[in-house]
Coordinates of C-alpha atoms and ligand atoms in Angstrom, one line a residue:
X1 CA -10.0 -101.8 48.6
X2 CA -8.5 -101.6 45.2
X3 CA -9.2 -99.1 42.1
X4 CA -10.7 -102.4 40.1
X5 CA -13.7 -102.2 42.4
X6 CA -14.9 -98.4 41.6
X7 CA -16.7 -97.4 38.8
X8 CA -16.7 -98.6 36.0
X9 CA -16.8 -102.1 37.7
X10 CA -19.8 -103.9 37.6
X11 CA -21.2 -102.9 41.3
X12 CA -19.0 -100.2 41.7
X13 CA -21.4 -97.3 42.6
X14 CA -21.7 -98.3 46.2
X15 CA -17.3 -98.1 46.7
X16 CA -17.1 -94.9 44.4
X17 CA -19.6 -92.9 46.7
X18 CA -17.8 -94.1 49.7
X19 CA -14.4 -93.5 48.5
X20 CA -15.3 -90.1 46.9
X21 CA -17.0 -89.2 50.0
X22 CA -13.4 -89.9 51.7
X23 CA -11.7 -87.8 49.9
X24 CA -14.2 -84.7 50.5
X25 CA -13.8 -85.1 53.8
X26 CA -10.2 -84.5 53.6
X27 CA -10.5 -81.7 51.1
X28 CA -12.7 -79.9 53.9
X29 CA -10.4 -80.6 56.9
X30 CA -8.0 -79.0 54.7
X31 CA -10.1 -76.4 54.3
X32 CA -10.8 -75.6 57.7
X33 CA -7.3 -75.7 58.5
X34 CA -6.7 -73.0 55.8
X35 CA -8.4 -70.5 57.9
X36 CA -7.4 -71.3 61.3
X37 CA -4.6 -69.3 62.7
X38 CA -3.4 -71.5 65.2
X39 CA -1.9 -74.1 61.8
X40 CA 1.0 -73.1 60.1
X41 CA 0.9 -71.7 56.7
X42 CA 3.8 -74.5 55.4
X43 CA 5.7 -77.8 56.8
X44 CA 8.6 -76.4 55.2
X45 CA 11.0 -79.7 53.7
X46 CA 14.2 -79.8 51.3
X47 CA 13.7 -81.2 48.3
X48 CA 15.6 -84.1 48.9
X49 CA 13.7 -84.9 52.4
X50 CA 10.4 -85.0 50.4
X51 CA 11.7 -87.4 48.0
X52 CA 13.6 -89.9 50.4
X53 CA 10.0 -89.9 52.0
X54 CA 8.6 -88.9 55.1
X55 CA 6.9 -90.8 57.6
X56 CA 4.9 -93.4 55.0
X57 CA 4.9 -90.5 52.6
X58 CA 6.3 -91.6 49.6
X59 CA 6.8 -90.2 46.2
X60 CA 8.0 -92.7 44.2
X61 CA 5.9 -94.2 41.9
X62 CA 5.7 -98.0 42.5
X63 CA 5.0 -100.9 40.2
X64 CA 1.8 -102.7 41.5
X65 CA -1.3 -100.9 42.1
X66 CA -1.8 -99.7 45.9
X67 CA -4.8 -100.1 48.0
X68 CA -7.2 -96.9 47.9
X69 CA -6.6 -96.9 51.8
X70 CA -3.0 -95.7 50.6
X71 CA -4.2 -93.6 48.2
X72 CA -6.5 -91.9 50.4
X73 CA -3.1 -91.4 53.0
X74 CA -1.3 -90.0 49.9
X75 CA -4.2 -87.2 49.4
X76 CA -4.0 -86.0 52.9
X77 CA 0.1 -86.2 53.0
X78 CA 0.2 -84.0 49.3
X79 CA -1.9 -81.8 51.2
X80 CA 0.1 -81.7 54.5
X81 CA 3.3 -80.7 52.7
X82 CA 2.3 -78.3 50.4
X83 CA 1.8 -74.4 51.3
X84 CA -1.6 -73.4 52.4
X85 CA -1.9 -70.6 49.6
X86 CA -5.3 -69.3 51.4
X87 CA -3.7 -69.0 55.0
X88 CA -4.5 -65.4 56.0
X89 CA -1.0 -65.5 56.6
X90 CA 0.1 -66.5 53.2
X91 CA 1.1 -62.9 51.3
X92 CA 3.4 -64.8 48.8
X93 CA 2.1 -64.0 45.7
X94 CA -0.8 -62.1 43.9
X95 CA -2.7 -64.7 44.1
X96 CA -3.8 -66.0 46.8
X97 CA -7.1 -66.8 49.0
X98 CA -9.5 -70.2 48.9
X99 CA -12.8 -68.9 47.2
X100 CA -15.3 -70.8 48.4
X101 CA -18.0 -70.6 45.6
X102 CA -14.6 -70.8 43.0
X103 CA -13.6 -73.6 45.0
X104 CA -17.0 -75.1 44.0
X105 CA -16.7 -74.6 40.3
X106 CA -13.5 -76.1 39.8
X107 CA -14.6 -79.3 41.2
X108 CA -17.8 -79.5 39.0
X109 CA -15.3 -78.3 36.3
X110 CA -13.3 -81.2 37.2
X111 CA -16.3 -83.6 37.0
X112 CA -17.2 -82.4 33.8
X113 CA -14.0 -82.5 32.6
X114 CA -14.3 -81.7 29.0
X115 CA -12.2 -79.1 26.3
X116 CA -13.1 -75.8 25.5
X117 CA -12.0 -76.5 21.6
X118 CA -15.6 -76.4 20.6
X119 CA -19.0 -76.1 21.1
X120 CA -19.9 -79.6 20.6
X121 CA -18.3 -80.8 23.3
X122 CA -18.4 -78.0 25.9
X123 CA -21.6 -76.1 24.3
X124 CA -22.7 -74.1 28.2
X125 CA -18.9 -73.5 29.5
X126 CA -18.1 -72.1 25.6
X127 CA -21.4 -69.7 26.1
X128 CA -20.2 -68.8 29.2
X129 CA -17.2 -67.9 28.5
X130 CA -18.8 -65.6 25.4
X131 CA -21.0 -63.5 27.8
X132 CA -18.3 -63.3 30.8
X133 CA -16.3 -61.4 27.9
X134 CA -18.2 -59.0 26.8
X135 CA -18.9 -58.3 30.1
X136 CA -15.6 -57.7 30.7
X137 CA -14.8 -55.5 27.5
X138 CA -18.1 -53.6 28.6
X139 CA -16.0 -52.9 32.3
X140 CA -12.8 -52.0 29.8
X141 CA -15.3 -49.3 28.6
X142 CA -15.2 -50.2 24.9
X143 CA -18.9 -49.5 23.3
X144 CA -21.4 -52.5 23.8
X145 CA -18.8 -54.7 25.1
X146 CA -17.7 -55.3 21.5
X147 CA -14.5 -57.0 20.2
X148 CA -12.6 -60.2 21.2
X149 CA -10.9 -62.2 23.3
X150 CA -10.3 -65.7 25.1
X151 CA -9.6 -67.0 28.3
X152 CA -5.4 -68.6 28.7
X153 CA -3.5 -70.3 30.7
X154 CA -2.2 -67.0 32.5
X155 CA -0.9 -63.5 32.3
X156 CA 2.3 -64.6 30.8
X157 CA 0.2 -66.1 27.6
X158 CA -2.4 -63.4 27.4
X159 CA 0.5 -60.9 27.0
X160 CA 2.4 -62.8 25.0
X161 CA -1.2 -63.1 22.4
X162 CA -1.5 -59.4 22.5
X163 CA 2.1 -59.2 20.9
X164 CA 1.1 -62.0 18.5
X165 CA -2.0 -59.7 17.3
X166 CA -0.6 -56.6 17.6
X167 CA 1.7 -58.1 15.0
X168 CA -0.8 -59.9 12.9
X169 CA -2.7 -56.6 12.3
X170 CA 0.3 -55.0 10.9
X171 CA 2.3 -57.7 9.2
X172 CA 0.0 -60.5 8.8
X173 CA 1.9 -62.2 5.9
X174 CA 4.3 -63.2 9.2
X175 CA 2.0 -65.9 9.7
X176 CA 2.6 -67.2 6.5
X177 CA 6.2 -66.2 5.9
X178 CA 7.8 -66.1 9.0
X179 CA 9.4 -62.3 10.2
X180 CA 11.3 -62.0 7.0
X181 CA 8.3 -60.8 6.1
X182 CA 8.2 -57.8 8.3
X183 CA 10.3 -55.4 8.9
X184 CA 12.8 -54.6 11.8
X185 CA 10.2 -54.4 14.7
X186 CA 10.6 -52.8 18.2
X187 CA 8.3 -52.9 21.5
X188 CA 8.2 -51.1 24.4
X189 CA 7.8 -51.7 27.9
X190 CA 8.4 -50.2 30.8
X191 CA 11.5 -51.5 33.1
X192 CA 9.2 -52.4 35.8
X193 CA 6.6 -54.8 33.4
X194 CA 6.0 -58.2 34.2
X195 CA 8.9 -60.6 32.8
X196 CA 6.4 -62.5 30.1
X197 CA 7.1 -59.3 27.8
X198 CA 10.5 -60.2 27.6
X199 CA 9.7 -63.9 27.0
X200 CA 7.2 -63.1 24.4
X201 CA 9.9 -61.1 22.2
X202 CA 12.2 -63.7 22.9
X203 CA 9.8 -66.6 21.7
X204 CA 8.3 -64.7 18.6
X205 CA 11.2 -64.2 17.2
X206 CA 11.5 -60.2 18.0
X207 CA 14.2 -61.4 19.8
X208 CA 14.8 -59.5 23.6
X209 CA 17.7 -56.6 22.2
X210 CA 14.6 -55.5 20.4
X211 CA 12.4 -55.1 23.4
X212 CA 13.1 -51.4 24.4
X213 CA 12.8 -50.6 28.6
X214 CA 11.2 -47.6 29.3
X215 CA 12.5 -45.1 32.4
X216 CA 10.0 -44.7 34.9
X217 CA 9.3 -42.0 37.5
X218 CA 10.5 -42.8 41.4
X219 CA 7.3 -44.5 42.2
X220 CA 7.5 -46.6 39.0
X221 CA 5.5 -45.7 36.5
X222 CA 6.7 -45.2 32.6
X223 CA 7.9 -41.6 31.7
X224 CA 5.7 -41.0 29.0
X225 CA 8.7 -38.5 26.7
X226 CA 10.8 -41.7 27.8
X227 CA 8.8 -43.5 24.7
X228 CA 8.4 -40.5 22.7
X229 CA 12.3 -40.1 22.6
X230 CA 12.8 -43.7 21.7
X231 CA 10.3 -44.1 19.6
X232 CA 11.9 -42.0 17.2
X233 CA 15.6 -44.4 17.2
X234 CA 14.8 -45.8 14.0
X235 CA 13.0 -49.1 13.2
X236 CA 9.5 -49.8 12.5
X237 CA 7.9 -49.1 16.4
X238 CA 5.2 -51.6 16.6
X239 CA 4.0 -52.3 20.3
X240 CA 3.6 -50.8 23.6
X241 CA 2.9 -51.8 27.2
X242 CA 1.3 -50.1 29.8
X243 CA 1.3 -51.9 32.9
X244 CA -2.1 -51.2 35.2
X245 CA 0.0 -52.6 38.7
X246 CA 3.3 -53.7 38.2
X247 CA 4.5 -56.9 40.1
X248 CA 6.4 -55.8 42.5
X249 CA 5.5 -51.8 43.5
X250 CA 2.0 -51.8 42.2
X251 CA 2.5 -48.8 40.3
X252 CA 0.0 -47.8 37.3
X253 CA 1.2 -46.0 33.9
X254 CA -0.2 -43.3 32.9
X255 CA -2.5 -45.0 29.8
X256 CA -3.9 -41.8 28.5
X257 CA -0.4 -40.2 27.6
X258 CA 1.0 -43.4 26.5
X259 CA -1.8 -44.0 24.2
X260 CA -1.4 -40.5 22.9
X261 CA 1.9 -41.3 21.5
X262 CA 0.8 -44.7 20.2
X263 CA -1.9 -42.6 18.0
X264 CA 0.8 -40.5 17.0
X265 CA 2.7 -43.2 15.5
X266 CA 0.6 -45.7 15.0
X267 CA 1.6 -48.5 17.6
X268 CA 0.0 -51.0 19.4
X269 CA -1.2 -50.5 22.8
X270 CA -1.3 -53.0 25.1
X271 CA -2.5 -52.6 28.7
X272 CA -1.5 -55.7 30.9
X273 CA -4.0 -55.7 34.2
X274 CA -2.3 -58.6 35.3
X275 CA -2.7 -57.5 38.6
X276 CA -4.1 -54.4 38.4
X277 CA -7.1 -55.2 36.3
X278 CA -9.4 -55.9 39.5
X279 CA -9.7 -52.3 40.0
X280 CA -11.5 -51.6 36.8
X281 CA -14.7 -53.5 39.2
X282 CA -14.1 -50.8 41.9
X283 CA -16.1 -47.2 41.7
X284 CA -12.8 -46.4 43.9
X285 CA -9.8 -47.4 42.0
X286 CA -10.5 -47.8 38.8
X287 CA -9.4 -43.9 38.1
X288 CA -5.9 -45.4 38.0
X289 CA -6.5 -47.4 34.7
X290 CA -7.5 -44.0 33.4
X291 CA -7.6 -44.6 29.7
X292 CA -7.5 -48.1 29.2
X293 CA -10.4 -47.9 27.3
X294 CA -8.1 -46.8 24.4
X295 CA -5.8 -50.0 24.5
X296 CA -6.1 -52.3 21.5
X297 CA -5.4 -55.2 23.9
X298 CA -6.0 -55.8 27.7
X299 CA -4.2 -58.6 29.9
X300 CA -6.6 -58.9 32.8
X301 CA -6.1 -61.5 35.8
X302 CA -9.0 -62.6 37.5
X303 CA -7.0 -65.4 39.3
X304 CA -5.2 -62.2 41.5
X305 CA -6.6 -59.4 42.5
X306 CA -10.4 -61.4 42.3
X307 CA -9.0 -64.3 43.9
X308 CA -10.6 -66.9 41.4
X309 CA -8.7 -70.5 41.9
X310 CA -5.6 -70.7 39.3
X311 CA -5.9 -70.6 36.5
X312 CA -8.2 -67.7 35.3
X313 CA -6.7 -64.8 33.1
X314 CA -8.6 -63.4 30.1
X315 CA -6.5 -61.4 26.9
X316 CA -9.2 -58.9 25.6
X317 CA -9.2 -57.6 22.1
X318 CA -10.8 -54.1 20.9
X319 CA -11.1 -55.5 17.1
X320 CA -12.9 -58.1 16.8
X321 CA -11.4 -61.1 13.6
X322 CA -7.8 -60.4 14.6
X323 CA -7.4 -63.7 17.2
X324 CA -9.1 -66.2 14.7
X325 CA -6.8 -64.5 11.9
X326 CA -4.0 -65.0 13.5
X327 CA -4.4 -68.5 15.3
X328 CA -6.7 -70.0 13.4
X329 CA -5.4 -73.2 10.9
X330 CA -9.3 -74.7 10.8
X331 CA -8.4 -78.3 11.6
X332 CA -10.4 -80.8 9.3
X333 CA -11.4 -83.1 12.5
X334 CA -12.4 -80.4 15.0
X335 CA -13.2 -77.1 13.0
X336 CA -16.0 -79.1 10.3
X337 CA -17.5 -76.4 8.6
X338 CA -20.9 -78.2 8.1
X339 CA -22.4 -78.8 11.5
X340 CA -26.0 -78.5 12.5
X341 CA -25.1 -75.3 14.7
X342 CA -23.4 -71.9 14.3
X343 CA -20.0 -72.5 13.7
X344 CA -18.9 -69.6 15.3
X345 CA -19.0 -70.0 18.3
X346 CA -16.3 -73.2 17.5
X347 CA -14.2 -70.4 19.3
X348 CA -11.0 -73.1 19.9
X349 CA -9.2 -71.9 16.6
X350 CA -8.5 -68.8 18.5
X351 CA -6.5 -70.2 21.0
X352 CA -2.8 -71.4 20.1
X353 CA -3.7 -74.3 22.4
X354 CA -5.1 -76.7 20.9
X355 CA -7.3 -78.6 23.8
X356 CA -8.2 -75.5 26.3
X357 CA -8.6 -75.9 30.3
X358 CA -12.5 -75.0 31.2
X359 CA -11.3 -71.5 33.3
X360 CA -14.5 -69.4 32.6
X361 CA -17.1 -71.8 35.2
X362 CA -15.6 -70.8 38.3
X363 CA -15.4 -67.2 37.4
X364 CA -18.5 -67.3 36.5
X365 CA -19.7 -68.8 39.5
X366 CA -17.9 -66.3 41.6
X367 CA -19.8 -63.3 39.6
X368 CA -23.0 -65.0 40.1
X369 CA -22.6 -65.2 43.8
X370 CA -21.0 -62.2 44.3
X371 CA -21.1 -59.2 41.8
X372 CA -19.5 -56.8 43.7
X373 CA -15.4 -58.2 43.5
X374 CA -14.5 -54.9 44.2
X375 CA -15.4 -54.5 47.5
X376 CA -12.6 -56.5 47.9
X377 CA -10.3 -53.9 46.1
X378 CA -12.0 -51.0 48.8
X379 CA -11.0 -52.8 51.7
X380 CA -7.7 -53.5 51.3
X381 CA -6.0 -49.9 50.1
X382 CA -2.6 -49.8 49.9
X383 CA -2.6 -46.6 51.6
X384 CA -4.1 -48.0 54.2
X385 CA -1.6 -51.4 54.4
X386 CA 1.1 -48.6 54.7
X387 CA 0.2 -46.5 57.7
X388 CA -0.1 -49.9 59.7
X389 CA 3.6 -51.1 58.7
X390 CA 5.7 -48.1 60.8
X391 CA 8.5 -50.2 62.0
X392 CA 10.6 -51.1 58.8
X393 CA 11.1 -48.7 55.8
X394 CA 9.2 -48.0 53.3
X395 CA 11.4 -48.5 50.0
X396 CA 9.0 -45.0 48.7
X397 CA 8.1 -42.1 50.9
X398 CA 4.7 -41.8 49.6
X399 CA 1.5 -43.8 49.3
X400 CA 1.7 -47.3 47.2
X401 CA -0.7 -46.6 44.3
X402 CA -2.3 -50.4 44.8
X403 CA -2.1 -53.2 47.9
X404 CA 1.9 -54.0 47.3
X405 CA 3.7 -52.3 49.9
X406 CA 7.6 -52.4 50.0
X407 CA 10.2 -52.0 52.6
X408 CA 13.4 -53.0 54.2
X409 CA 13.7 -54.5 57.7
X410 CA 16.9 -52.7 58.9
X411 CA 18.3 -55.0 62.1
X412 CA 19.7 -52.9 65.3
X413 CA 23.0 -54.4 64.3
X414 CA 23.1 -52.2 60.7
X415 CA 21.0 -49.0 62.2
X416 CA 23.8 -47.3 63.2
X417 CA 25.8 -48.0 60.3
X418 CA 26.7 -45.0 57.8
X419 CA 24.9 -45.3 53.7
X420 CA 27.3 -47.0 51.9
X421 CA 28.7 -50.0 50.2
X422 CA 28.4 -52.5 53.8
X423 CA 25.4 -51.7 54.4
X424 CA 24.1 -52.3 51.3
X425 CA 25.6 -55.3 50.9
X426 CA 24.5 -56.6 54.6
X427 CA 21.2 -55.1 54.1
X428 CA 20.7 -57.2 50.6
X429 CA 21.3 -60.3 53.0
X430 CA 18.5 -59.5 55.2
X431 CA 15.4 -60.1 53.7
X432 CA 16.5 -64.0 52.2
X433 CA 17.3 -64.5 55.7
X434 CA 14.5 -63.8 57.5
X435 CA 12.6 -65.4 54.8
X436 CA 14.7 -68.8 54.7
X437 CA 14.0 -68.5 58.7
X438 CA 9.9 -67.7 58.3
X439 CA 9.9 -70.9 55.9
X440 CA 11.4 -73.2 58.6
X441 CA 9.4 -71.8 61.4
X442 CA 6.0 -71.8 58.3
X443 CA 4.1 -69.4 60.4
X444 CA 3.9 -66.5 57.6
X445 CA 5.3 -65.9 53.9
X446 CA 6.3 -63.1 52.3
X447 CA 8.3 -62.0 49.0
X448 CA 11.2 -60.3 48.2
X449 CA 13.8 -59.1 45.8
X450 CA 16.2 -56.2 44.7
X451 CA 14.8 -53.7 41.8
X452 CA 17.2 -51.6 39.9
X453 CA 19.5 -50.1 42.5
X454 CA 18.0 -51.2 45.7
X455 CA 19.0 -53.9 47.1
X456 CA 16.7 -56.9 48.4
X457 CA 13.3 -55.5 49.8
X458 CA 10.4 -57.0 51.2
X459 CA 7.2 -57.2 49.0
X460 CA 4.2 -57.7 51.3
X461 CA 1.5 -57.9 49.3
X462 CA -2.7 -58.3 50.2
X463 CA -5.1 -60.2 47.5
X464 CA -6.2 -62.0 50.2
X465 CA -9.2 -61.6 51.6
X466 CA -9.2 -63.6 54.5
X467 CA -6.2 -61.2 56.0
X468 CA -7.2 -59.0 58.4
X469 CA -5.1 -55.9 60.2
X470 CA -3.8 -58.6 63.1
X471 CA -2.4 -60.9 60.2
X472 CA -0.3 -57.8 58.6
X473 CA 0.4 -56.6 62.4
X474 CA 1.8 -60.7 62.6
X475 CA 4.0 -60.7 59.5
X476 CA 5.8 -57.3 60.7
X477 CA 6.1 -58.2 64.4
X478 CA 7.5 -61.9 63.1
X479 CA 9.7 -60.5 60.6
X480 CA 11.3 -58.4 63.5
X481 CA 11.4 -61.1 66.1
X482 CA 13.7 -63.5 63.2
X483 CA 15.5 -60.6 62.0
X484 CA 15.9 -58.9 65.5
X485 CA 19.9 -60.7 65.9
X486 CA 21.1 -60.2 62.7
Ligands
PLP1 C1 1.6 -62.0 37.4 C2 1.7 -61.1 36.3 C3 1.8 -61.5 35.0 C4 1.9 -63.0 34.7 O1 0.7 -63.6 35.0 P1 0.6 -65.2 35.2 O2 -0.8 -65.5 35.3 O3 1.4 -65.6 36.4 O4 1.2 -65.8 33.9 C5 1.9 -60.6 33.9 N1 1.9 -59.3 34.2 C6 1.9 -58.8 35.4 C7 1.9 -57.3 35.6 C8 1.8 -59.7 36.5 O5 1.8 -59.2 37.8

């Protein structure tokens, strides 16, 4: 069979349904694989094996058509060498998991395929998009669910908006005039935030020397009279982070006494729930995003800590006019003043994108069917995660604040070793060991790097909610049977 005889071919119905029906049938042996423990989470390959090809599996891209028998081979090998990201023993990343209902909007998404630019061509998924919102500023806690905000292409972009706004609202002439129009501007993070801060100063123009890092306390969170005493360097202090759950520790600022000093003089707050912002859904948690309901701007990540499909991350906006002021250049052949409807909800202008991904329908989907996301966030307490890991060390000697728990695997070979330079240098070889090893054997996956003075650590991590107690019990007792020698 060949491409010319599906749809749109005269006759094609009959051959689309068939082949269509072929491919869902791979999809959901994939699927089923995904949650059986006895497959491996990876086929692990070196770049250059993957593209000299592999058993029929071929990447290059050839110059005559091939049959949909090959194409259908080609599905079902992309599948068979990538990582299965909703293994319960994939703990990777923050996000992870394979929502079933969010699995389910993405493909409709898919088969709608359209642009979120306007209302005229994607008039229920813009709606959408307007109500899951406000719903989500009404979680954030600011009255009626009022203000702004749009859905982006992730974390990084949501944060890097919120700088864009929070610059807009003091210095809008920038977007006219370019920064010689404002003065010598500084931010402030904390030296645990998410790398996309740095990226967004760099990319703005603020340029990075004029990011400031904030101290934080041994558990990681941003020394409020850290900001107070830089604040007051010189230049004009414009914008400040909080993180709600850092990346790698899971650690929470404390918002309230950060936003105090942003009243005092008059900065910016942002609040980026990358990761953390789940817990705002959870009666339980959501105490540690104390305050957040005073941020100007909040970065929140359904596509982690909810476990929507990527990508799904929402930049939320107290005052409402700043986005479109800042974005908007109302372009003649999208943006028409004069159609039959209510131009405002033509929400594309917003974005900085011009076309926009449809994000909102699988979330969407996922709140329908289930409401209650944070049950999620009470099942799998860090605190919890931590009592069941006893044979490594915990990096902290206390609880994690969120579900990231980090240690060191210390072989017998280095136990007896006195503190001291060798043993931090061998211990810092450790952890890319064993993980290079758990890649080739693909049974589990885990992250790690060094932070500050500590050299590499592991960062096991649970947004997954197919992993259970036996799956964290696996990673440990695997990362001590490949790190046992060394
Ligand atoms: C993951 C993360 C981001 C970036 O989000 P992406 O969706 O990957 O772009 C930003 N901030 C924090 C705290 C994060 O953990």
């Amino acid at each position: 069979m060949s491409f010319l005889e599906l749809l749109p071919a005269k006759n094609g119905e009959e051959p689309t349904m068939q082949f269509l029906l072929e491919v869902v049938e791979i999809l959901t042996s994939y699927i089923r694989k995904t949650f059986d423990r006895s497959t491996k989470v990876l086929d692990f390959h070196h770049p250059h094996q993957l593209l000299e090809g592999i058993e029929g599996f071929n990447l290059e891209l050839s110059d005559q058509p091939e049959s949909l028998e090959q194409i259908l081979v080609d599905c079902r090998d992309t599948l068979k060498y990538g990582v299965r990201t909703g293994h319960p023993r994939f703990f990777n990343q923050l996000s992870t998991g394979l929502d079933i209902v969010g699995l389910a909007g993405e493909w409709l998404t898919s088969t709608a395929n359209t642009n979120m630019f306007t209302y005229e061509i994607a008039p229920v998924f813009v709606l959408m998009e307007q109500l899951t919102l406000k719903k989500m500023r009404e979680i954030v806690g600011w009255p009626d669910g009022e203000g702004d905000g749009i859905f982006s292409p992730g974390g990084a972009i949501s944060n890097m908006y919120s700088v864009m706004i929070a610059r807009y609202k003091f210095f809008p002439e920038v977007k006219t005039k370019g920064m010689a129009a404002a003065p010598r501007l500084v931010l402030f993070t904390s030296e645990h935030s998410h790398y996309s801060i740095k990226k967004a100063s760099a990319a703005l123009g603020f340029g990075t020397e004029n990011l400031i890092l904030l101290n934080t306390d041994e558990r990681g969170r941003v020394i409020p009279a850290d900001l107070e005493a830089k604040v007051i360097e010189g230049y004009v202090p414009l914008f400040v982070t909080a993180t709600a759950g850092t990346t790698v520790y899971g650690a929470f600022d404390p918002i309230n006494e950060i936003a105090d000093i942003c009243e005092k003089y008059n900065m910016w707050l942002h609040v980026d729930g990358a990761w953390g912002g789940g817990l705002l859904m959870s009666r339980k948690h959501r105490h540690k995003l104390n305050g957040v309901e005073r941020a100007n701007s909040v970065t929140w990540n359904p596509h982690k800590m909810m476990g929507v499909p990527l990508q799904c991350s929402a930049i939320l906006v107290r005052e409402r006019g700043l986005l479109q002021g800042c974005n908007s250049m109302c372009a003649g052949y999208l943006f028409q003043p004069d159609k039959q409807y209510d131009v405002t909800y033509d929400t594309g202008d917003k974005a900085i994108q011009c076309g926009r991904h449809v994000d909102i329908f699988k979330f969407w989907l996922m709140w329908k069917a289930k409401v209650c996301f944070y049950l999620k966030a009470e099942n799998t307490e860090g605190s919890f995660l931590s009592a069941l890991i006893t044979n490594v060390v915990p990096i902290f000697s206390y609880q994690p604040q969120h579900t990231n728990v980090c240690f060191w695997y210390i072989p017998p070979s280095l136990r007896s070793l006195p503190d001291g330079e060798e043993r931090r240098q061998r211990l810092h070889k450790v952890a890319p060991k064993i993980k290079a090893m758990m890649m080739e054997s693909g049974t589990t996956m885990v992250g790690y790097q060094p932070q500050g003075d500590k050299v590499n650590f592991f960062r096991m991590v649970i947004s997954n909610p197919a992993a259970t107690r036996s799956d964290i019990d696996f990673l440990v007792e695997e990362i001590e049977r490949l790190g046992h020698d060394l």
